[in-house]
PDB file of C-alpha atoms in Angstrom:
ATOM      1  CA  UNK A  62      69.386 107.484 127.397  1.00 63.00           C
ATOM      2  CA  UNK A  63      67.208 107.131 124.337  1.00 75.00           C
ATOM      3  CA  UNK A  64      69.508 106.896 120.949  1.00 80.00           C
ATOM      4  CA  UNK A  65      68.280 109.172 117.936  1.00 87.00           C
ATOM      5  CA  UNK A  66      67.213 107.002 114.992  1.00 90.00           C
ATOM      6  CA  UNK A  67      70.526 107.542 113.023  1.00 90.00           C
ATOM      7  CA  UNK A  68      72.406 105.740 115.335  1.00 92.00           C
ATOM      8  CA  UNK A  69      74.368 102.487 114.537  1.00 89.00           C
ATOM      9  CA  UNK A  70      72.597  99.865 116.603  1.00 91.00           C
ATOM     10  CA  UNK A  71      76.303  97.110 117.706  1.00 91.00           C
ATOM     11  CA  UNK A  72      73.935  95.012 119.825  1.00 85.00           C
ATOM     12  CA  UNK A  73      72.117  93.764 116.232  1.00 78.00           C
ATOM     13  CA  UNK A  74      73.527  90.883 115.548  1.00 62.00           C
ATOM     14  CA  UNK A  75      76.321  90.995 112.786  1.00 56.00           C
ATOM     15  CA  UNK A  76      78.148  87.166 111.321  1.00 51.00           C
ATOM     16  CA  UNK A  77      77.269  84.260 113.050  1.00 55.00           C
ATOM     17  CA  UNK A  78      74.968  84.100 116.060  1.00 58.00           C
ATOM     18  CA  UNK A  79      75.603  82.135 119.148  1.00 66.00           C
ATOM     19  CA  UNK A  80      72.591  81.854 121.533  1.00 72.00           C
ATOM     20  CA  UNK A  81      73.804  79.084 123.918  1.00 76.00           C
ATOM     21  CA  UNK A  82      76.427  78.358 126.088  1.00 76.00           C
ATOM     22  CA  UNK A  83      76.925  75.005 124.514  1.00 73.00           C
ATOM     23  CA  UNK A  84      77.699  77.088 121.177  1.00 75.00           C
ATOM     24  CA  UNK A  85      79.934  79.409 122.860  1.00 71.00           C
ATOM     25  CA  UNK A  86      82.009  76.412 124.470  1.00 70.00           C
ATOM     26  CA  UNK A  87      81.780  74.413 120.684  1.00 72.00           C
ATOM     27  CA  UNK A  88      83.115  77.877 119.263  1.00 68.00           C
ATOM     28  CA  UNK A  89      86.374  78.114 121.581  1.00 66.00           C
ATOM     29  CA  UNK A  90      87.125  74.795 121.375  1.00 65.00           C
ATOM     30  CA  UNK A  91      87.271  75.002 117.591  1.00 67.00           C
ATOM     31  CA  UNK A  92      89.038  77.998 117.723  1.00 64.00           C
ATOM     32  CA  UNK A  93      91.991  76.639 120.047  1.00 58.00           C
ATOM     33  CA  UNK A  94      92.133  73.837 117.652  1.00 57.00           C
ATOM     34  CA  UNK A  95      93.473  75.365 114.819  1.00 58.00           C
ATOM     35  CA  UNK A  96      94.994  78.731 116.315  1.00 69.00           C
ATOM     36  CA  UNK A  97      97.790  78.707 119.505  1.00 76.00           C
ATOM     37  CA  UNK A  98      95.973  81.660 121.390  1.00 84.00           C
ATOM     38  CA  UNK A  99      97.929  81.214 123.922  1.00 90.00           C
ATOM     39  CA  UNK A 100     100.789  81.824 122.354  1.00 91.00           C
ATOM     40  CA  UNK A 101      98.832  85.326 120.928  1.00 91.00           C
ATOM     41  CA  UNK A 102      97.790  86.041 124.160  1.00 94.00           C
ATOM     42  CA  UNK A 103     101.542  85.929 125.987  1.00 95.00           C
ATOM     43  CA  UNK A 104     102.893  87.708 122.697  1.00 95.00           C
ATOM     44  CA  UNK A 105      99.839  90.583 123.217  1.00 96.00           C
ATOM     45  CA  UNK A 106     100.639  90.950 126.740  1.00 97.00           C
ATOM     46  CA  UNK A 107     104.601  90.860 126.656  1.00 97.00           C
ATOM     47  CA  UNK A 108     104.155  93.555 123.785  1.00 97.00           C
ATOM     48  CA  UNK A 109     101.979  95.880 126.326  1.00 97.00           C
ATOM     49  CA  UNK A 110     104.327  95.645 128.959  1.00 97.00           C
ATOM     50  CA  UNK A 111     102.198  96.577 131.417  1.00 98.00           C
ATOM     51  CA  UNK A 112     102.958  96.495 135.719  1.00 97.00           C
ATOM     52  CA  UNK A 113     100.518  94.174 138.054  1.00 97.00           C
ATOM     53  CA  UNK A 114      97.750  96.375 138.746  1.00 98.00           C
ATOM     54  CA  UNK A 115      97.638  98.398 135.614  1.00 98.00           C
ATOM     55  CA  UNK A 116      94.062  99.250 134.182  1.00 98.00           C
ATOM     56  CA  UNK A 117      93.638  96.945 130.692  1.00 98.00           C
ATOM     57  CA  UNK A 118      90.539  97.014 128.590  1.00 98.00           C
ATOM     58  CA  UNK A 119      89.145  94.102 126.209  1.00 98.00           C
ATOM     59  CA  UNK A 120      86.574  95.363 123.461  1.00 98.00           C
ATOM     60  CA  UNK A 121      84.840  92.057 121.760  1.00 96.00           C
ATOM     61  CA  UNK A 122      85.981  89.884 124.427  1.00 95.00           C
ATOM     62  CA  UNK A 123      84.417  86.514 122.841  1.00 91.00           C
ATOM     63  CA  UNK A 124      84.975  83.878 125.049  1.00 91.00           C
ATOM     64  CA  UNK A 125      87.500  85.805 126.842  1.00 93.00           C
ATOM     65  CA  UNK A 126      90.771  84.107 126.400  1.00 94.00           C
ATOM     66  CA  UNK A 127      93.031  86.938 126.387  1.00 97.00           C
ATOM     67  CA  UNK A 128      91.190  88.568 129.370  1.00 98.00           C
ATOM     68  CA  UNK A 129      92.065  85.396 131.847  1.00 96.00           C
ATOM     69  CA  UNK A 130      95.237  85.139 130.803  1.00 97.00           C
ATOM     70  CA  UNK A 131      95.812  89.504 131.369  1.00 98.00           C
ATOM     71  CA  UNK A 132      94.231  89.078 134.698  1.00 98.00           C
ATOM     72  CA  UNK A 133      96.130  86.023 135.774  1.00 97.00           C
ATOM     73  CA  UNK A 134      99.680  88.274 134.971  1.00 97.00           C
ATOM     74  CA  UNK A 135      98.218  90.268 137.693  1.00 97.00           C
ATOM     75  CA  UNK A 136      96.446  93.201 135.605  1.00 98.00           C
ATOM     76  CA  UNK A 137      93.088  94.895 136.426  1.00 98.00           C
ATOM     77  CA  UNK A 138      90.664  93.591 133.709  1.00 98.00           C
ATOM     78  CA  UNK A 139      87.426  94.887 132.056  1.00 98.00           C
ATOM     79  CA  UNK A 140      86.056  92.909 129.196  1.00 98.00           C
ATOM     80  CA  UNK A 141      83.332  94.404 127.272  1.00 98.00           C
ATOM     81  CA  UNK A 142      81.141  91.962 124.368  1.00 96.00           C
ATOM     82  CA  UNK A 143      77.622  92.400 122.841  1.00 94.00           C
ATOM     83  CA  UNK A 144      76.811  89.299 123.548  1.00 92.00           C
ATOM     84  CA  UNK A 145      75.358  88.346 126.341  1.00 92.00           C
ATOM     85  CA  UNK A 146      75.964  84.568 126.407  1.00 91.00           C
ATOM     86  CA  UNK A 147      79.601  85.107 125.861  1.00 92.00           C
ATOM     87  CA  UNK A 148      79.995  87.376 128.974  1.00 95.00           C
ATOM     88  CA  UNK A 149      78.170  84.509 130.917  1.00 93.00           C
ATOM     89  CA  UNK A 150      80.553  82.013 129.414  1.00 93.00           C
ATOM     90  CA  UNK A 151      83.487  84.098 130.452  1.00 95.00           C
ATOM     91  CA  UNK A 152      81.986  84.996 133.813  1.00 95.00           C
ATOM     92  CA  UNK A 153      82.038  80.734 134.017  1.00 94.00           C
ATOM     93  CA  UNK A 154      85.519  79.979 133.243  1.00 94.00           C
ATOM     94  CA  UNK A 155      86.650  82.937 135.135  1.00 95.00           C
ATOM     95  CA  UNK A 156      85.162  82.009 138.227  1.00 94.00           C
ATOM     96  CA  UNK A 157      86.705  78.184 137.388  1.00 94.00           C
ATOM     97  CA  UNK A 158      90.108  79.983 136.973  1.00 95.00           C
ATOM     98  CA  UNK A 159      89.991  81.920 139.824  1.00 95.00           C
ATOM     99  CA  UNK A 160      89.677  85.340 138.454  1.00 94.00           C
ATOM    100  CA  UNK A 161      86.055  86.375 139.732  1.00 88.00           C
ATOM    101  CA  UNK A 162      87.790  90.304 139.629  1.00 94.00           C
ATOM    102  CA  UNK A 163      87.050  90.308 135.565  1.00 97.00           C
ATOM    103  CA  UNK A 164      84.750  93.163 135.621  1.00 98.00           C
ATOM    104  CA  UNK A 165      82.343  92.716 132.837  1.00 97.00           C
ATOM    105  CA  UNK A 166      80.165  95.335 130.496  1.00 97.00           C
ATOM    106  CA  UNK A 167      77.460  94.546 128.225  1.00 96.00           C
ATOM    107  CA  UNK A 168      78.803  97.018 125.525  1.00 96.00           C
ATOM    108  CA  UNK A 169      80.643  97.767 122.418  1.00 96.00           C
ATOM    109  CA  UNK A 170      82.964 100.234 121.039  1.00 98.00           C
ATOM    110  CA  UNK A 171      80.463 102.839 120.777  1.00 97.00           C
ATOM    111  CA  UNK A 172      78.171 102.462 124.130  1.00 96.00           C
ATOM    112  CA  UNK A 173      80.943 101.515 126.885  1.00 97.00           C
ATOM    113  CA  UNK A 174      80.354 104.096 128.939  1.00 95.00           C
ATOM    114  CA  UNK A 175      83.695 104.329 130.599  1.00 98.00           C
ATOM    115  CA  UNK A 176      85.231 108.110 132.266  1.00 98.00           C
ATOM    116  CA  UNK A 177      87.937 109.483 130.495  1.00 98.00           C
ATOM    117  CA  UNK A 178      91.569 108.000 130.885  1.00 98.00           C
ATOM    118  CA  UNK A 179      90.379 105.024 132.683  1.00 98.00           C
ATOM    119  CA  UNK A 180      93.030 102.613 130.806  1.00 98.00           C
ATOM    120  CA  UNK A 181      96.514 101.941 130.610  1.00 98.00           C
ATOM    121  CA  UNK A 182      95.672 100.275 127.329  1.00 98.00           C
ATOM    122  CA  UNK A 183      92.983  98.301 124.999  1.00 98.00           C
ATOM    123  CA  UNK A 184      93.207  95.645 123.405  1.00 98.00           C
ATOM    124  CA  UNK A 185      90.220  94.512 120.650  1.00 98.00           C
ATOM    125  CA  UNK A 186      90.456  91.280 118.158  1.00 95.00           C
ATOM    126  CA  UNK A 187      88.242  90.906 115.171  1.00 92.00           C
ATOM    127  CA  UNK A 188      85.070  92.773 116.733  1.00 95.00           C
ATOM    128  CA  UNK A 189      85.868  96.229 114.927  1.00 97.00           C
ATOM    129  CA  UNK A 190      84.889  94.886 111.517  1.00 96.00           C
ATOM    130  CA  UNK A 191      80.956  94.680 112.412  1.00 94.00           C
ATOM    131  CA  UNK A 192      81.413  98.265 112.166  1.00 96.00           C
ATOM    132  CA  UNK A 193      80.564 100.255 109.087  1.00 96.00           C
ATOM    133  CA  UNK A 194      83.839 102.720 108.740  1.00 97.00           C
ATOM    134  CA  UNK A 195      81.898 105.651 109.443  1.00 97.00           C
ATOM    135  CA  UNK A 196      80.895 103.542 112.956  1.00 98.00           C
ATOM    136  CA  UNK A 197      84.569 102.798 113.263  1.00 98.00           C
ATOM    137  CA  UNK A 198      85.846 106.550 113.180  1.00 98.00           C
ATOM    138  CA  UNK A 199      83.034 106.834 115.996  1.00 98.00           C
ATOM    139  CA  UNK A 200      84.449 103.569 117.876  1.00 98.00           C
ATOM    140  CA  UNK A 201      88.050 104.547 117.514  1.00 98.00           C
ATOM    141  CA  UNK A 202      87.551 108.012 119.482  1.00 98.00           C
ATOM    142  CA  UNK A 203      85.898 106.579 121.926  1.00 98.00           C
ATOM    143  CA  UNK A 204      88.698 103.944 122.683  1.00 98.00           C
ATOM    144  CA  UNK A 205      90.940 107.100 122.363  1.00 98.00           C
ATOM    145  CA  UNK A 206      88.820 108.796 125.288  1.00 98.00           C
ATOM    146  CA  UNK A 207      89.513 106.265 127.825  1.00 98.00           C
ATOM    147  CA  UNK A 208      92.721 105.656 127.450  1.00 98.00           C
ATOM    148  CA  UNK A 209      95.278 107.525 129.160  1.00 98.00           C
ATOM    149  CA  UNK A 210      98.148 109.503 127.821  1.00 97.00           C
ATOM    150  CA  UNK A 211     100.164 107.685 125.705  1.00 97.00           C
ATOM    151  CA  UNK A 212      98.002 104.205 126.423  1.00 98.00           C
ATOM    152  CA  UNK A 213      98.590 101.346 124.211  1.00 98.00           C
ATOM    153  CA  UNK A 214      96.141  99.987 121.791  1.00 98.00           C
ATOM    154  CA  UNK A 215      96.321  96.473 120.335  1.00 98.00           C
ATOM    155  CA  UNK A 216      93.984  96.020 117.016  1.00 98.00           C
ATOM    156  CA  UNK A 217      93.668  93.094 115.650  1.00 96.00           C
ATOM    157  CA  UNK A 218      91.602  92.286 112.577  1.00 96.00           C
ATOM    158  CA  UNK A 219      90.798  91.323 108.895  1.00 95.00           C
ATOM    159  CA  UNK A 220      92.203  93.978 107.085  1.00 95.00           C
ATOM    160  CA  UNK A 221      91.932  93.461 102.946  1.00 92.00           C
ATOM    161  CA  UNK A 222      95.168  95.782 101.112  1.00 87.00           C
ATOM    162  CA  UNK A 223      94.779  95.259  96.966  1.00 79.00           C
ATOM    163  CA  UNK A 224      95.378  97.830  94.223  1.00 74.00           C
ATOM    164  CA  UNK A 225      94.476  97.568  90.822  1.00 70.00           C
ATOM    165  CA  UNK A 226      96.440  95.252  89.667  1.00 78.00           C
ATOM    166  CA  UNK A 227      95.398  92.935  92.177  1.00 77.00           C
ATOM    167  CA  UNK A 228      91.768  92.673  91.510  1.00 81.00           C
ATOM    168  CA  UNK A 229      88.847  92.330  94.367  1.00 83.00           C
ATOM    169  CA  UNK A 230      88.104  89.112  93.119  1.00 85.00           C
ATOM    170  CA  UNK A 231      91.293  87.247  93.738  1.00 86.00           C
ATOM    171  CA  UNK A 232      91.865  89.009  97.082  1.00 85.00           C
ATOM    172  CA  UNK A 233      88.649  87.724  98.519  1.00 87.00           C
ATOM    173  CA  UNK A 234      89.031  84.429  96.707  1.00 87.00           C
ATOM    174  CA  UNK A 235      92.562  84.262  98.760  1.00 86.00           C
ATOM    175  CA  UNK A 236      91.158  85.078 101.804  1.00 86.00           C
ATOM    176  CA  UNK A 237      88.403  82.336 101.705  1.00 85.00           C
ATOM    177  CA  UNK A 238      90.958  79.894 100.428  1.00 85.00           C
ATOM    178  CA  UNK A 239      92.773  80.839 103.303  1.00 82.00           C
ATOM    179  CA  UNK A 240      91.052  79.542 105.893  1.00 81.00           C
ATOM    180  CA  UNK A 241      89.987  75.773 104.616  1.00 81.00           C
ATOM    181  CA  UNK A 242      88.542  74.527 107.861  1.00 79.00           C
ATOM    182  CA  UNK A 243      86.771  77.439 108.118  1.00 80.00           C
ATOM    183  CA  UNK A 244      85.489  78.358 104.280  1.00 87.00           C
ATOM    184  CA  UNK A 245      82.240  79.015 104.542  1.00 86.00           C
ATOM    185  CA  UNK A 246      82.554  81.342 107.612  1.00 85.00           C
ATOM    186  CA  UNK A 247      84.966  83.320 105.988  1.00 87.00           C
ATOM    187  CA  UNK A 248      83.278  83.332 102.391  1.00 88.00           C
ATOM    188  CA  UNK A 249      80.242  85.409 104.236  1.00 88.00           C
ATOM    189  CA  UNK A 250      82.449  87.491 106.115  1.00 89.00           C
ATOM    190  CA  UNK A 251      83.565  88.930 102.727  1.00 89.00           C
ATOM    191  CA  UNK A 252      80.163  88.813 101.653  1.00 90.00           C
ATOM    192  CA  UNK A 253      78.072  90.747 104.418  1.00 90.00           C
ATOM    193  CA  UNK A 254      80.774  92.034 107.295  1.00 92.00           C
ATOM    194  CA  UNK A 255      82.458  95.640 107.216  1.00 95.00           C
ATOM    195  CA  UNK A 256      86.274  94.856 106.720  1.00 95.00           C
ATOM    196  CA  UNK A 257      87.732  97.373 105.561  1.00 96.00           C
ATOM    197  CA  UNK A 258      90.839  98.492 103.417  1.00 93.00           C
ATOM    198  CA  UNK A 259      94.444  99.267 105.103  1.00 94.00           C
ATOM    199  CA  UNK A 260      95.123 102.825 103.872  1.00 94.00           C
ATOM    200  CA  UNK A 261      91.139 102.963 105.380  1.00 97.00           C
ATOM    201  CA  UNK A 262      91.911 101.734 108.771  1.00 98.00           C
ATOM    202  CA  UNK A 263      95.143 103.821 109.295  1.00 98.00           C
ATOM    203  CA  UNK A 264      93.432 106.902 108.150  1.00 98.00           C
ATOM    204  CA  UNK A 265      91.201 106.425 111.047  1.00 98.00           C
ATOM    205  CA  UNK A 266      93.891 105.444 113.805  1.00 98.00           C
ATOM    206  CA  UNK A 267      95.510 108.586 112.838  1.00 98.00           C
ATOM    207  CA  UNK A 268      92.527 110.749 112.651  1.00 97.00           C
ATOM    208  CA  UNK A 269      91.403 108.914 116.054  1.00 98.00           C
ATOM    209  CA  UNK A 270      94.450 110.141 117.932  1.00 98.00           C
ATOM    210  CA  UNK A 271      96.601 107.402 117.585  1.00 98.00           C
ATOM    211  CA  UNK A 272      99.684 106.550 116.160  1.00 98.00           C
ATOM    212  CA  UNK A 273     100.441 103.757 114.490  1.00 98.00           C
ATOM    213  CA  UNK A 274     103.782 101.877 116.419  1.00 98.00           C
ATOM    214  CA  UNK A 275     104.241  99.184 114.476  1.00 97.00           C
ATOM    215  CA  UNK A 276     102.351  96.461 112.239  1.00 95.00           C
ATOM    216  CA  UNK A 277     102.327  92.738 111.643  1.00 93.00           C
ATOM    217  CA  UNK A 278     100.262  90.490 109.311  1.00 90.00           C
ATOM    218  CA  UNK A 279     100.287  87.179 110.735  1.00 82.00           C
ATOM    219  CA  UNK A 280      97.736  85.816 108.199  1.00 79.00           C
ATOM    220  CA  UNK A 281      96.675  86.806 104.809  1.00 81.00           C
ATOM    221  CA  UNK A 282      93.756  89.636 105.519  1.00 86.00           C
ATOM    222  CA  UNK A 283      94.782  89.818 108.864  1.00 90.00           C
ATOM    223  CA  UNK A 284      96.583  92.607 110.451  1.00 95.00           C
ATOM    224  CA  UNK A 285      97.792  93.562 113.869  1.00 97.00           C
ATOM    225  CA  UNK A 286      98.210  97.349 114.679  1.00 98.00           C
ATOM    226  CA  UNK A 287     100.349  98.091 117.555  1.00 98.00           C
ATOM    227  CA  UNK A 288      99.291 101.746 118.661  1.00 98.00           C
ATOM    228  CA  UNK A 289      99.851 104.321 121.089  1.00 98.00           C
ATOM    229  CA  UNK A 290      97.228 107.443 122.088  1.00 98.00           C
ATOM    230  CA  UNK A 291      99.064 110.665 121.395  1.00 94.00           C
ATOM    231  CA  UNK A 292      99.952 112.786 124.314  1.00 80.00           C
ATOM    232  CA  UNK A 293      97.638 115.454 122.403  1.00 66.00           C
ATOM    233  CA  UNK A 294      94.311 113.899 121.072  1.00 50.00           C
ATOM    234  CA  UNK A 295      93.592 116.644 118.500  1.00 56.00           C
ATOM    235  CA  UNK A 296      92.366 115.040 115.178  1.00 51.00           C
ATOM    236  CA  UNK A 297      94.858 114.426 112.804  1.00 49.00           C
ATOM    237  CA  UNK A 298      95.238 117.390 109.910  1.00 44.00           C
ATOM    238  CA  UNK A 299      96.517 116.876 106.753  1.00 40.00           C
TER     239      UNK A 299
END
């Protein structure tokens, strides 16, 4: 189906582009060197409780960490990127893991194209910021739709809170100071990305259908929503 010309293309390439495998593996490696994913991972997954067999979706799956380690617990995975390299990369290690039943889309938040109430929860780490906000609103419902009743939803992403008092500026100057092995990749995510503000982002969980469990910030800029999708979906009214 043909998109009209207002619509946000996610397969353009937002932040930093990797074409190859051999970037893709560089990437993970450098990631698990400074970060104990899987440590995130078994905290994500002993958060969502979820039985053997239940129906869990990954939007922005990367490299797919957290989507091996959900389908070696026993649970049905689908892992969803924009990239097409890192889907190949994940279809790799999967297959070297044993886990060939990773079923794989080449989408995003807004053109998976799953039925209604497919999931028992979603999961999604630092992919919703390549979003403009009006995009995410658009992203958000569309988790919402296929989820099931009362599904959880895991969101985890750079999330900037300031007020007046604590100016733009030094925010973003915190955030890039931050992250010293990684400075320059953060100083142009403040630059050109689409992070947003936290009153921002849980005005659109609630207006999404969700609410809003819980919330941790494990690193400056960088907050964890736990969520659940309401038993009624109707837009949120103030």
């Amino acid at each position: 189906m043909t998109k009209p010309d207002w619509h946000w293309d996610e397969i353009q390439q937002i932040g930093t582009d990797y074409t190859d495998l051999a970037e893709v593996e560089a990437y993970d490696a450098r990631m698990a060197g400074f970060r104990d994913i899987e440590r995130e991972n078994r905290k994500m997954l002993d958060a969502l409780a979820l039985r053997p067999g239940a129906a869990l979706l990954e939007i922005g799956c990367g490299t797919g960490r957290f989507s091996r380690a959900a389908a070696a617990r026993g649970l049905k995975v689908t892992a969803v990127d924009v990239s097409q390299v890192m889907l190949e990369f994940l279809k790799i290690k999967s297959r070297e893991e044993g886990l060939e039943d990773i079923i794989l889309q080449h989408a995003g938040f807004l053109t998976m194209d799953f039925p209604e109430e497919s999931f028992d929860a979603a999961v999604s780490g630092a992919a919703l910021h390549h979003l403009p906000d009006l995009w995410k609103h658009q992203a958000l419902k569309n988790v919402n739709r296929v989820l099931k009743p009362n599904g959880r939803f895991i969101l985890k992403d750079v999330v900037f809170s300031f007020d007046y008092d604590n100016p733009l500026e030094k925010c973003l100057e915190k955030f890039a100071g931050n992250f010293p092995h990684m400075r320059k990749e953060v100083a142009r995510h403040a630059a050109q990305e689409f992070s947003t503000l936290d009153w921002i982002m849980e005005g659109l969980l609630l207006r999404t259908g969700f609410e809003i469990l819980s919330q941790e910030t494990p690193n400056y800029a960088f907050i964890e929503y736990h969520c659940r999708k309401k038993s009624s979906s109707r837009p949120f009214s103030a």
